Short mmCIF file of C-alpha atoms and ligand atoms in Angstrom, two decimals:
data_model
loop_
_atom_site.label_atom_id
_atom_site.label_comp_id
_atom_site.label_asym_id
_atom_site.label_seq_id
_atom_site.Cartn_x
_atom_site.Cartn_y
_atom_site.Cartn_z
CA MET A 1 115.20 168.30 154.91
CA LYS A 2 116.41 166.65 158.12
CA LEU A 3 118.44 168.16 160.96
CA TYR A 4 120.57 165.75 162.98
CA PHE A 5 120.79 167.12 166.51
CA ALA A 6 121.59 166.35 170.14
CA SER A 7 120.02 168.01 173.17
CA ASN A 8 122.04 170.90 174.60
CA ALA A 9 124.46 170.76 171.66
CA CYS A 10 125.35 173.45 169.13
CA SER A 11 122.78 171.95 166.74
CA LEU A 12 120.36 174.21 168.66
CA SER A 13 121.60 177.08 166.48
CA PRO A 14 120.50 175.65 163.09
CA HIS A 15 117.40 174.27 164.80
CA ILE A 16 116.44 177.82 165.82
CA ALA A 17 117.31 179.07 162.32
CA LEU A 18 115.04 176.46 160.73
CA ARG A 19 112.12 177.38 162.98
CA GLU A 20 112.70 181.12 162.45
CA SER A 21 112.76 180.56 158.67
CA GLY A 22 109.48 178.67 158.55
CA LEU A 23 111.02 176.04 156.23
CA PRO A 24 109.64 172.50 156.59
CA PHE A 25 112.08 170.06 158.24
CA GLU A 26 112.36 166.88 160.28
CA LEU A 27 114.49 166.28 163.36
CA GLU A 28 116.61 163.20 164.02
CA ARG A 29 118.18 162.79 167.45
CA VAL A 30 121.79 161.54 167.57
CA ASP A 31 123.40 159.68 170.45
CA LEU A 32 126.87 161.25 170.35
CA LYS A 33 128.39 158.43 172.43
CA THR A 34 127.20 155.52 170.31
CA LYS A 35 127.00 157.54 167.04
CA ARG A 36 123.58 156.01 166.31
CA THR A 37 120.50 158.02 165.47
CA ALA A 38 117.07 157.53 167.03
CA SER A 39 115.86 155.70 163.91
CA GLY A 40 118.91 153.39 163.96
CA GLU A 41 121.09 155.07 161.32
CA ASP A 42 124.87 154.91 161.67
CA PHE A 43 125.64 158.61 162.19
CA MET A 44 129.25 158.11 161.03
CA VAL A 45 127.82 157.35 157.59
CA VAL A 46 125.65 160.50 157.67
CA ASN A 47 128.53 162.71 158.85
CA PRO A 48 131.96 161.02 158.98
CA LYS A 49 133.13 163.89 161.21
CA GLY A 50 130.94 162.30 163.91
CA TYR A 51 129.48 165.51 165.27
CA VAL A 52 126.24 167.46 165.09
CA PRO A 53 124.86 169.56 163.49
CA ALA A 54 124.38 167.91 160.11
CA LEU A 55 121.62 168.91 157.72
CA ARG A 56 120.41 166.47 155.07
CA LEU A 57 119.08 168.54 152.18
CA ASP A 58 116.14 167.51 150.02
CA ASP A 59 118.53 166.39 147.24
CA GLY A 60 120.29 163.99 149.66
CA GLN A 61 123.47 166.03 150.21
CA VAL A 62 124.61 166.50 153.81
CA LEU A 63 125.81 169.94 154.89
CA THR A 64 127.93 170.29 158.05
CA GLU A 65 129.53 173.10 160.12
CA GLY A 66 126.98 175.07 162.09
CA ALA A 67 128.07 178.56 161.03
CA VAL A 68 127.65 177.55 157.37
CA ILE A 69 124.43 175.56 157.80
CA VAL A 70 122.66 178.59 159.32
CA GLN A 71 123.68 180.75 156.34
CA TRP A 72 122.32 178.17 153.92
CA ILE A 73 119.02 178.14 155.85
CA ALA A 74 118.82 181.95 155.89
CA ASP A 75 119.50 182.10 152.15
CA GLN A 76 116.52 179.84 151.42
CA ARG A 77 114.28 182.56 152.89
CA PRO A 78 116.03 185.88 152.09
CA GLU A 79 112.87 187.79 153.05
CA SER A 80 113.25 186.52 156.66
CA GLY A 81 116.22 188.86 157.24
CA LEU A 82 117.97 186.01 159.08
CA MET A 83 121.14 186.94 157.16
CA PRO A 84 121.89 190.10 155.14
CA PRO A 85 122.12 189.64 151.35
CA ALA A 86 125.32 188.04 150.00
CA GLY A 87 127.92 190.50 148.76
CA THR A 88 126.87 193.35 151.07
CA MET A 89 129.11 194.71 153.84
CA ALA A 90 126.36 193.78 156.31
CA ARG A 91 126.74 190.15 155.20
CA TYR A 92 130.44 190.22 156.04
CA ARG A 93 129.66 191.80 159.43
CA ALA A 94 127.19 188.99 160.18
CA GLN A 95 129.77 186.41 159.03
CA GLU A 96 132.33 188.13 161.25
CA TRP A 97 129.97 187.47 164.19
CA LEU A 98 129.33 183.87 163.18
CA HIS A 99 133.05 183.16 162.93
CA TYR A 100 133.74 184.88 166.25
CA ILE A 101 131.00 182.89 167.96
CA ALA A 102 132.25 179.61 166.45
CA THR A 103 135.94 180.05 167.13
CA GLU A 104 136.19 182.31 170.20
CA LEU A 105 133.02 181.39 172.12
CA HIS A 106 131.70 177.94 171.10
CA LYS A 107 135.13 176.30 170.86
CA GLY A 108 136.35 178.18 173.93
CA PHE A 109 134.22 175.83 176.04
CA GLY A 110 136.19 172.76 174.89
CA PRO A 111 138.56 172.54 177.89
CA LEU A 112 135.63 172.80 180.32
CA TYR A 113 134.03 169.61 178.97
CA SER A 114 137.10 167.38 179.26
CA LYS A 115 137.63 165.22 182.34
CA ILE A 116 141.42 165.38 181.86
CA THR A 117 141.70 169.20 181.78
CA PRO A 118 143.60 170.39 184.89
CA GLU A 119 141.64 172.82 187.09
CA GLU A 120 144.00 175.75 186.40
CA VAL A 121 143.53 175.29 182.64
CA LYS A 122 139.74 175.29 183.17
CA ALA A 123 140.01 178.49 185.22
CA ALA A 124 142.02 180.14 182.45
CA ALA A 125 139.45 179.00 179.86
CA ARG A 126 136.61 180.50 181.93
CA GLU A 127 138.51 183.79 182.23
CA ARG A 128 139.22 183.91 178.51
CA LEU A 129 135.58 183.15 177.70
CA ALA A 130 134.39 185.94 180.03
CA ALA A 131 136.65 188.40 178.19
CA ARG A 132 135.31 187.21 174.82
CA PHE A 133 131.70 187.48 176.05
CA ALA A 134 132.39 191.08 177.15
CA PHE A 135 132.82 191.97 173.49
CA LEU A 136 129.40 190.43 172.75
CA ALA A 137 127.90 192.36 175.69
CA ALA A 138 129.25 195.67 174.37
CA ALA A 139 127.57 194.99 171.02
CA VAL A 140 124.10 194.36 172.46
CA GLU A 141 124.12 197.04 175.16
CA ALA A 142 122.61 199.68 172.86
CA GLN A 143 120.71 197.51 170.38
CA PRO A 144 118.46 194.46 170.68
CA TYR A 145 120.47 192.13 168.42
CA LEU A 146 124.05 191.76 167.19
CA MET A 147 123.21 193.23 163.80
CA GLY A 148 120.92 195.97 165.17
CA GLN A 149 117.12 195.81 165.25
CA THR A 150 116.80 192.52 163.38
CA PHE A 151 117.30 189.01 164.75
CA THR A 152 119.79 187.07 162.62
CA VAL A 153 121.20 183.55 162.73
CA ALA A 154 124.21 185.02 164.58
CA ASP A 155 121.91 185.71 167.55
CA GLY A 156 120.66 182.11 167.51
CA TYR A 157 124.25 180.87 167.64
CA ALA A 158 125.20 183.40 170.34
CA PHE A 159 122.20 182.19 172.37
CA TYR A 160 123.57 178.64 172.30
CA THR A 161 126.93 179.85 173.71
CA LEU A 162 125.21 181.88 176.46
CA ARG A 163 123.22 178.79 177.39
CA SER A 164 126.47 176.82 177.45
CA TRP A 165 127.93 179.35 179.90
CA LYS A 166 124.92 178.92 182.18
CA ARG A 167 125.22 175.13 182.04
CA ALA A 168 129.02 174.74 182.19
CA VAL A 169 130.13 177.71 184.32
CA ARG A 170 127.41 179.37 186.46
CA PRO A 171 123.80 180.59 186.10
CA GLU A 172 124.85 184.27 186.06
CA LEU A 173 126.06 185.43 182.66
CA PRO A 174 129.58 186.92 182.53
CA SER A 175 128.31 190.48 181.81
CA PRO A 176 125.05 191.97 183.15
CA ALA A 177 124.22 193.41 179.69
CA LEU A 178 123.94 189.87 178.37
CA GLN A 179 120.96 188.97 180.57
CA PRO A 180 118.32 191.08 178.73
CA TYR A 181 119.80 189.91 175.41
CA PHE A 182 119.54 186.26 176.52
CA GLU A 183 115.95 186.76 177.71
CA ARG A 184 114.96 188.56 174.50
CA ILE A 185 116.07 185.56 172.45
CA LEU A 186 114.65 183.04 174.92
CA ALA A 187 111.20 184.67 174.52
CA ARG A 188 111.10 184.21 170.74
CA PRO A 189 108.43 181.63 169.73
CA ALA A 190 110.90 179.80 167.44
CA VAL A 191 113.38 179.45 170.30
CA ILE A 192 110.73 178.24 172.75
CA ALA A 193 109.57 175.67 170.17
CA ALA A 194 113.13 174.49 169.47
CA LEU A 195 113.96 174.01 173.16
CA ASP A 196 110.67 172.22 173.66
CA ALA A 197 111.27 169.85 170.76
CA GLU A 198 114.79 169.00 171.96
CA ARG A 199 113.77 168.10 175.48
CA ASP A 200 114.50 164.46 176.20
CA SER A 201 111.25 162.53 176.25
N1 LIG B 301 133.08 172.36 163.75
C1 LIG B 301 131.77 171.90 164.14
C2 LIG B 301 131.81 171.45 165.59
C3 LIG B 301 130.48 170.87 166.04
C4 LIG B 301 130.56 170.36 167.47
O1 LIG B 301 131.44 170.74 168.25
N2 LIG B 301 129.60 169.50 167.83
C5 LIG B 301 129.56 168.88 169.13
C6 LIG B 301 128.30 169.26 169.88
S1 LIG B 301 128.24 171.00 170.25
C7 LIG B 301 129.53 167.36 168.95
O2 LIG B 301 128.70 166.84 168.25
N3 LIG B 301 130.47 166.67 169.62
C8 LIG B 301 130.53 165.25 169.60
C9 LIG B 301 131.84 164.71 169.10
O3 LIG B 301 132.68 165.51 168.64
O4 LIG B 301 132.03 163.50 169.17
C10 LIG B 301 130.71 172.98 163.90
O5 LIG B 301 131.06 174.17 164.10
O6 LIG B 301 129.57 172.66 163.52
#
C-alpha cells in the first residue's frame, strides 16, 4: 500500500490513520505544483483529480477523498477502534464528524490560501472558521476525543485542520479548549512519527 502525500497537506490525516493502525505502507511525496512524485511518476495518472491524499491499495486500485480513505484504513483493523463498526449509530456519529471536518473546517480554509481573495473575504472566512471550530471545542471540553475516550480517525483529521489554523491564521487556536485537545493528539507516537516522516529533507 502506498500513500501519496505532500507536507503540511490534508494527507497528514490518512498518514496518521495508517500509523495508528499499524498497517504496513510506503510513502510517496508529491510536488503539487508540478504534479510529479518523488520517484518521477506523473501524479495526474495516479489521481486525475490532481490532489493528495491518494492511497494505492495492494491490488493496484487508487482510493481518493481523505474522509473515505481514513475509514477504509480503520476498517482494515477493526480492533484498533479507529472507527466504530459499520451500521452502528456510533459509526454515523463518527462519519458526521468526518463530513463536518471535511466540508466546514478543511474546505473553509480555501479562501485563505488564494492570492486573489480580497482581504475582507479572508476576514469573513477566518470568522466563519472560528465559529465552526467553537463547535469542535464544545465537543472536546468534557472528553479527550471527539467520540469520547477513544482516539478515532476523526481526531486525526481534526488535528490537521487545527494545524492549518496555526499555520494560516495565528499560533493561538480559536478556542482555549482546543489547545489541550491539540496537544493530546500531538503527543501520540503515531502523530509524532507522521510529522517526522513528512518533514522536508
Ligand atoms: N476533496 C479532497 C480535497 C483534497 C485537497 O484539498 N488536497 C489539497 C491538499 S490539502 C491538494 O492536494 N491541493 C492541490 C491541488 O488541488 O492542486 C479530499 O477531501 O481529499
